[in-house]
Short mmCIF file of C-alpha atoms in Angstrom, two decimals:
data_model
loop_
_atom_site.label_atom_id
_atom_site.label_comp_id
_atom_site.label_asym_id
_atom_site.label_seq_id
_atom_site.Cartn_x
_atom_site.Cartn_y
_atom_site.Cartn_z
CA UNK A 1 62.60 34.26 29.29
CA UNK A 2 65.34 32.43 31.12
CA UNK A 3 68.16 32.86 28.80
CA UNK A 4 67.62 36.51 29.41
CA UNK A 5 69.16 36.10 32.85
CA UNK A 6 71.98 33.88 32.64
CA UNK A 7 75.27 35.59 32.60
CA UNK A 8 77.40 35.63 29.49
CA UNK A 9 79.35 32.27 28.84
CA UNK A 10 82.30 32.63 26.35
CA UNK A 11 81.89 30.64 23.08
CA UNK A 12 79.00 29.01 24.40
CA UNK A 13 76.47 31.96 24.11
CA UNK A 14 76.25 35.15 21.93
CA UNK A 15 77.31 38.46 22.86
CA UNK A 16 73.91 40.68 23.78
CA UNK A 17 75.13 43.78 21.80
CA UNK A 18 72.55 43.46 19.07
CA UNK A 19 72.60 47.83 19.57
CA UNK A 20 75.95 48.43 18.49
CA UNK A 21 76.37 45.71 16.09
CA UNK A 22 78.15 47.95 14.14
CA UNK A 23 81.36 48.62 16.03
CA UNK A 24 82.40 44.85 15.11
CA UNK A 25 83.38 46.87 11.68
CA UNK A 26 86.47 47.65 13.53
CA UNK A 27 87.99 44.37 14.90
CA UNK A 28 86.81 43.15 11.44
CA UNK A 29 88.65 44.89 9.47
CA UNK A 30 91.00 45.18 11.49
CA UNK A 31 92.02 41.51 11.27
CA UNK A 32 91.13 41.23 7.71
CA UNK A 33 94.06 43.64 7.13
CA UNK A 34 95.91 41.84 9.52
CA UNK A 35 96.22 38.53 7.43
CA UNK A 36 96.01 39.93 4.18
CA UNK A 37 98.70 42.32 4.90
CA UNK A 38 101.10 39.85 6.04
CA UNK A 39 101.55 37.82 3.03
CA UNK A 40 101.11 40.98 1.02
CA UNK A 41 104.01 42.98 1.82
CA UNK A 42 107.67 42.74 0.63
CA UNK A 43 109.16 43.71 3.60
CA UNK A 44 107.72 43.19 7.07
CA UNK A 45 109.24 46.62 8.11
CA UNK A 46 106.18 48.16 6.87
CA UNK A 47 103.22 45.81 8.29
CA UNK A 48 102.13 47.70 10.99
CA UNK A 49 101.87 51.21 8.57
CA UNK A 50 99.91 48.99 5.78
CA UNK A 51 97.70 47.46 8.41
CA UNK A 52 96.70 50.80 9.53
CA UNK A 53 95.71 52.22 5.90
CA UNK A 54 94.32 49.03 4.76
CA UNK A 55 91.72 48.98 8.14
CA UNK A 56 91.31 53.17 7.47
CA UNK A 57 90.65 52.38 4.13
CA UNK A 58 87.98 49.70 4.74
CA UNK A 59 86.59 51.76 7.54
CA UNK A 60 85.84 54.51 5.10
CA UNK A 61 84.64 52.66 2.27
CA UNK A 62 81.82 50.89 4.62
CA UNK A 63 80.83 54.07 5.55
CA UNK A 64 80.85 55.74 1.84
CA UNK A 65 78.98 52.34 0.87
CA UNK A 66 76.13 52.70 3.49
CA UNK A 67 75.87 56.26 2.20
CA UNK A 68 75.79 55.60 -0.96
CA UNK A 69 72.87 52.84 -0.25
CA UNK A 70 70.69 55.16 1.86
CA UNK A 71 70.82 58.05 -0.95
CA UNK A 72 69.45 55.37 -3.62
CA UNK A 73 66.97 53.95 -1.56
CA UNK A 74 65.85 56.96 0.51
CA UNK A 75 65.74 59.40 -2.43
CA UNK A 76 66.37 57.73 -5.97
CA UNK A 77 63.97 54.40 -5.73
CA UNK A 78 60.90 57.05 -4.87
CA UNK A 79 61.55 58.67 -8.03
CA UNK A 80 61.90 55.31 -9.96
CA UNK A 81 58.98 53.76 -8.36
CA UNK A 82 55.61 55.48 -9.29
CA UNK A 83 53.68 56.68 -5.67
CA UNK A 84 50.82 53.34 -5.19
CA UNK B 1 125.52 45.44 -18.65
CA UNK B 2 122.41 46.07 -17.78
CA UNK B 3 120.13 43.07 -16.66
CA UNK B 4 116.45 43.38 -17.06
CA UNK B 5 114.05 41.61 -13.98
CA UNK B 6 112.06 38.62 -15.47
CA UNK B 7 108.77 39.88 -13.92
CA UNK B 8 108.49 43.66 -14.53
CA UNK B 9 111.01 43.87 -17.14
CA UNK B 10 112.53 47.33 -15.40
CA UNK B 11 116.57 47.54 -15.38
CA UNK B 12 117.97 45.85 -12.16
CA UNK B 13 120.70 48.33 -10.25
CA UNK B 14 124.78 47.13 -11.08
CA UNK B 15 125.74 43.94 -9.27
CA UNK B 16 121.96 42.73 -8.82
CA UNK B 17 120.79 39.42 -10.05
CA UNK B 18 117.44 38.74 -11.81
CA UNK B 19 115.60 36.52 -8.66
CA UNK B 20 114.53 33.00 -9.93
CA UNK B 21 112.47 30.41 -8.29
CA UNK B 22 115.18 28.77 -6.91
CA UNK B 23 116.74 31.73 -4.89
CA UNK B 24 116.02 31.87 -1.40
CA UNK B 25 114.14 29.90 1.49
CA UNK B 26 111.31 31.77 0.86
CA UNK B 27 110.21 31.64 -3.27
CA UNK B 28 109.31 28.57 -5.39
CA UNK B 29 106.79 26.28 -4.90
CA UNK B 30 106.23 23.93 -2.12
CA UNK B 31 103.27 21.74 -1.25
CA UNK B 32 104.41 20.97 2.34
CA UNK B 33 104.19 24.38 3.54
CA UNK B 34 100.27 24.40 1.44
CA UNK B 35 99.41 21.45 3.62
CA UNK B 36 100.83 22.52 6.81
CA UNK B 37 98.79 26.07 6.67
CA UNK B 38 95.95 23.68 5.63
CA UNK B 39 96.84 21.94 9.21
CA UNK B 40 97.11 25.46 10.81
CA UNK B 41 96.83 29.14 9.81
CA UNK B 42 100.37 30.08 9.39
CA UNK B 43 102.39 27.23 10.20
CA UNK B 44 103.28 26.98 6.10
CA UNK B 45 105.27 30.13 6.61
CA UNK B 46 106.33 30.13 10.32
CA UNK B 47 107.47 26.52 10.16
CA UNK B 48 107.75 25.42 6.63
CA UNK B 49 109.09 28.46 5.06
CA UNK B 50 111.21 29.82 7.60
CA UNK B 51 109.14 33.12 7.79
CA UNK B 52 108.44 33.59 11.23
CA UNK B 53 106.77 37.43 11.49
CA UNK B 54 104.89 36.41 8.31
CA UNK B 55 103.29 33.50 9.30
CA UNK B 56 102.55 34.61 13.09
CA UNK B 57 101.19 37.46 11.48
CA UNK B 58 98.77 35.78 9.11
CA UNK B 59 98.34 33.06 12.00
CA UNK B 60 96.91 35.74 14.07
CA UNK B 61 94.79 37.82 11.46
CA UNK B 62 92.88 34.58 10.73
CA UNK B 63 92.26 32.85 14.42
CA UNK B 64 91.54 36.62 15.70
CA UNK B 65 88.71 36.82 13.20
CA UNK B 66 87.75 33.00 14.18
CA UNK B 67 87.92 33.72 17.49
CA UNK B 68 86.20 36.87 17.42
CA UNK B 69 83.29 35.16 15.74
CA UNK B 70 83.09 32.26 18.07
CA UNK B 71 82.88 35.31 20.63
CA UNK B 72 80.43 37.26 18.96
CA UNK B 73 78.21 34.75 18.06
CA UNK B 74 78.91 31.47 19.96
CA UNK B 75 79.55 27.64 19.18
CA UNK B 76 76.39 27.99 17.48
CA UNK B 77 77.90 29.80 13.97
CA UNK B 78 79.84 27.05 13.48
CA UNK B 79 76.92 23.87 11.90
CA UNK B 80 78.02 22.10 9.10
CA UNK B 81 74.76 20.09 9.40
CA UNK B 82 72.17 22.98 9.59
CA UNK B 83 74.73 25.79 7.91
CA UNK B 84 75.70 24.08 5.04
CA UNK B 85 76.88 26.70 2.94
CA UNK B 86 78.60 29.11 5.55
CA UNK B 87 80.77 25.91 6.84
CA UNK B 88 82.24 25.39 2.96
CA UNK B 89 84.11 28.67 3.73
CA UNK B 90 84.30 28.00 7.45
CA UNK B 91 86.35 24.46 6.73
CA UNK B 92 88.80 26.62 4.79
CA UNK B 93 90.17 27.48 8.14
CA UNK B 94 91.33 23.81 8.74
CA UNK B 95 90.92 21.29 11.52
CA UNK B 96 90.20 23.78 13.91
CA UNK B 97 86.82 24.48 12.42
CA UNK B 98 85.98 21.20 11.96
CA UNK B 99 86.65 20.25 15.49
CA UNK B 100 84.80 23.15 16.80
CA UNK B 101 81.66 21.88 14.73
CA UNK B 102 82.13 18.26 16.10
CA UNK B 103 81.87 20.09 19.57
CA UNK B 104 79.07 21.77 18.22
CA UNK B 105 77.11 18.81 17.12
CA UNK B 106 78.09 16.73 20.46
CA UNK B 107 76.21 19.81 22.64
CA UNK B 108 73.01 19.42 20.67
CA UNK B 109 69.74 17.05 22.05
CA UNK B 110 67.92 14.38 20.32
CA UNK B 111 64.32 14.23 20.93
CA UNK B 112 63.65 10.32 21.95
CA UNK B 113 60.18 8.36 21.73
CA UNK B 114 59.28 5.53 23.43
CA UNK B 115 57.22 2.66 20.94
CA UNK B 116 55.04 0.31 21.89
CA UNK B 117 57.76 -2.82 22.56
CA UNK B 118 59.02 0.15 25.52
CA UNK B 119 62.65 0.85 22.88
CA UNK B 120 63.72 4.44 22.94
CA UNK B 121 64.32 5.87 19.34
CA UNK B 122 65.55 9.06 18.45
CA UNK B 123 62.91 11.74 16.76
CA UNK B 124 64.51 13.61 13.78
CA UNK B 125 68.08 14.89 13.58
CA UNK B 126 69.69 16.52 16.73
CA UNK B 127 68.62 20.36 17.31
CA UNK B 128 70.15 23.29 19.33
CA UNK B 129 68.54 22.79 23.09
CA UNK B 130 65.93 25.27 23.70
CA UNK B 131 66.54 28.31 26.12
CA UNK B 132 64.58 26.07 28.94
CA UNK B 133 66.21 23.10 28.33
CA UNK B 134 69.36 21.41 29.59
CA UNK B 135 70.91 17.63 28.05
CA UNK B 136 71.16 14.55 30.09
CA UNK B 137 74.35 12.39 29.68
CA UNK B 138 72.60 10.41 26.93
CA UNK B 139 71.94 13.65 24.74
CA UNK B 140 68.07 14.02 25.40
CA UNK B 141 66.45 17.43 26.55
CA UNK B 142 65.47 18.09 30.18
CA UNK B 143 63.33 20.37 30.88
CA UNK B 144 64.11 23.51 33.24
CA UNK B 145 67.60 22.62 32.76
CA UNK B 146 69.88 25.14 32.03
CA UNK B 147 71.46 24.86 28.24
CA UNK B 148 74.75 23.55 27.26
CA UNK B 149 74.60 26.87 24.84
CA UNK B 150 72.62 29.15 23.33
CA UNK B 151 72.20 29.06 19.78
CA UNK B 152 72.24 32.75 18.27
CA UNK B 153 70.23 34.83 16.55
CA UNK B 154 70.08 37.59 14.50
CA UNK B 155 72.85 40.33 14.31
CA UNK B 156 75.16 37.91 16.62
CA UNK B 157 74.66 35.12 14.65
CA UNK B 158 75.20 37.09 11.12
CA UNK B 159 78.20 38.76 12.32
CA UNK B 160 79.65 35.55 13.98
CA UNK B 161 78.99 33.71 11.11
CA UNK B 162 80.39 36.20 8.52
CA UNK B 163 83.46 36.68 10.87
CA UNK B 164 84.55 32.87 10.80
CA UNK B 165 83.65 32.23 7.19
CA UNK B 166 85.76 35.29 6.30
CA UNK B 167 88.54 33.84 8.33
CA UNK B 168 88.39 30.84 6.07
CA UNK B 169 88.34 32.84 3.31
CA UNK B 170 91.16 34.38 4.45
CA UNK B 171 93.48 31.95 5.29
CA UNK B 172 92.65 30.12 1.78
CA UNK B 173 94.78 33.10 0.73
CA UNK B 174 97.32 32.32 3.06
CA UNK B 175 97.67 28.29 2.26
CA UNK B 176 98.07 29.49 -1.42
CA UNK B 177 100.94 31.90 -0.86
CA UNK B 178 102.45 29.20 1.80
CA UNK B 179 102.61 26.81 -0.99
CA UNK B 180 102.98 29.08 -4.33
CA UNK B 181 104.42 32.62 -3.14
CA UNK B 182 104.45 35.47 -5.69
CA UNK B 183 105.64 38.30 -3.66
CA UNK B 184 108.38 40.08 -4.76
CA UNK B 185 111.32 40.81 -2.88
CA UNK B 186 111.92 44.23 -1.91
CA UNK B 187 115.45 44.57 -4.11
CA UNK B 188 113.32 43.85 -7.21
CA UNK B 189 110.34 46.63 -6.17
CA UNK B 190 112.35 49.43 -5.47
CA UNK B 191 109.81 52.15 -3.23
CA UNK B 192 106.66 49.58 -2.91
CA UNK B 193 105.41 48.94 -0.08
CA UNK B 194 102.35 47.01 -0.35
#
C-alpha cells in the first residue's frame, strides 16, 4: 500500500487520524460559533464571552446527544424489538 | 413623553430615538454588501458596511471551517461532479469553492483508448488517480507514479466534507445579514448580549 508511506501533503491528502475523529468536535464548533456569533451580537464587546458559551454549549449538547443515542439503542430498541 | 421602540414595543429611556432603517451605516438594506459577501466571506460587512471586527470575524469563522476541511479531508471533499449534493452547500461559500473544485477536477486522470484508426479517446468521465498512479501532462494515469492527491475516505472525508458544506451554510447566514441586517443595536436591547 503505497499511499501508506508517503508523508502528509496539505490539502492534497487527508489527515490519517481516523482514531480520534472525534476531537474535530472542537475546532468545529468552535468556528461555527465563531461566524454565527459575529453577526449575532449587538455589541462586539461581548464576542469573545458568547463564542465561548456558544462552543461550551455545543460541546455539551453533542455529548448529551450521543448519550442519549446509545441509551435508546443499547437498552430501549432490545425491549422494542422481540429477541429473533 | 415617552416613546415606544418600533420592534419590541418597550419604553425607550428620555432623549432616545426610536432607530429606523435609515439610521446609521450599519441598518437598512443593501444588495452590494449581499453580493460582495457572495464574492467573499465577510467583505459585505468589513468593506461594504463599514463593520470591520464583524466582518473579519465572520470572514474568519467561515474560511477556518473551509480551511479546516480542506485540511482534514483534502482537495478531494470538494467534487461538484461526483458530490453533487454536498457542493450545493459547498458553493454557498462563493468563488473560493468553486475555484478549489476547478483545481480539483484539473488533478483528476482520464483513462484514454487507442481505436483501430491509432486516435486516442478518452474512457468515461475523469476519476480521482489511484494510490499507484501518478498523471502525465496530458491528464492520463501512469502507473507507479506517485498521485497528484489522494482522494479520502471515510471519517476524513465525512468530516471534511461536513466541515466545508457547513461553512457554506454558514456564510449564507452571513451574505443575508450583509445585505438585510436585523440586529438590534445595543441602546434599543438594554442587558442582551446575544
Amino acid at each position: 500500500m503505497m499511499f501508506l508511506e508517503l508523508a502528509y501533503r496539505p490539502f492534497l491528502d487527508p489527515l490519517n487520524a481516523h482514531g480520534v475523529w472525534y476531537l474535530f468536535l472542537l475546532p468545529m464548533s468552535l468556528f461555527v460559533s465563531i461566524a454565527y456569533k459575529s453577526v449575532r451580537v449587538s455589541e462586539m464587546k461581548h464576542f469573545m464571552r458568547q463564542v465561548i458559551v456558544m462552543t461550551i454549549q455545543i460541546i455539551i449538547a453533542m455529548i448529551a446527544l450521543g448519550v442519549a443515542v446509545y441509551l435508546f439503542v443499547q437498552h430501549i430498541v432490545p425491549l422494542i424489538v422481540p429477541k429473533g | 413623553m415617552a416613546v415606544n421602540c418600533p420592534s419590541s414595543g418597550s419604553n425607550l429611556p428620555k432623549g432616545q430615538t426610536p432607530l429606523t432603517h435609515e439610521t446609521g451605516t450599519t441598518e437598512g438594506i443593501n444588495p452590494i454588501a449581499g453580493l460582495a459577501a457572495i464574492a467573499f466571506p465577510g467583505a459585505g460587512h468589513f468593506i461594504v458596511r463599514g463593520e470591520k471586527q464583524r466582518g473579519m470575524w465572520a470572514a474568519a469563522g467561515v474560511l477556518g471551517l473551509f480551511v479546516a476541511g480542506l485540511l482534514i479531508g483534502g482537495i478531494s471533499v470538494i467534487d461538484r461532479r461526483d458530490n453533487k449534493v454536498w457542493f450545493i452547500g459547498q458553493a454557498l461559500v462563493g468563488p473560493l469553492s468553486f475555484g478549489v473544485d476547478m483545481i480539483h477536477q484539473r488533478m483528476k486522470v482520464q483513462d484514454m483508448i487507442v481505436d483501430g484508426t491509432g486516435r486516442a479517446r478518452p474512457i468515461g468521465p475523469p476519476r480521482p488517480p489511484h494510490p499507484d498512479e501518478g498523471r502525465a501532462a496530458n491528464g492520463t494515469p501512469v502507473p507507479g507514479g506517485t498521485p497528484p492527491y489522494s482522494r479520502s475516505i471515510g471519517k476524513m472525508n465525512e468530516l471534511g466534507t461536513l466541515f466545508t458544506t457547513i461553512a457554506g451554510m454558514l456564510n449564507l447566514i452571513i451574505i443575508v445579514d450583509a445585505a438585510f441586517p436585523t440586529r438590534k443595536r445595543p441602546r434599543e436591547r438594554e442587558g442582551a448580549i446575544g
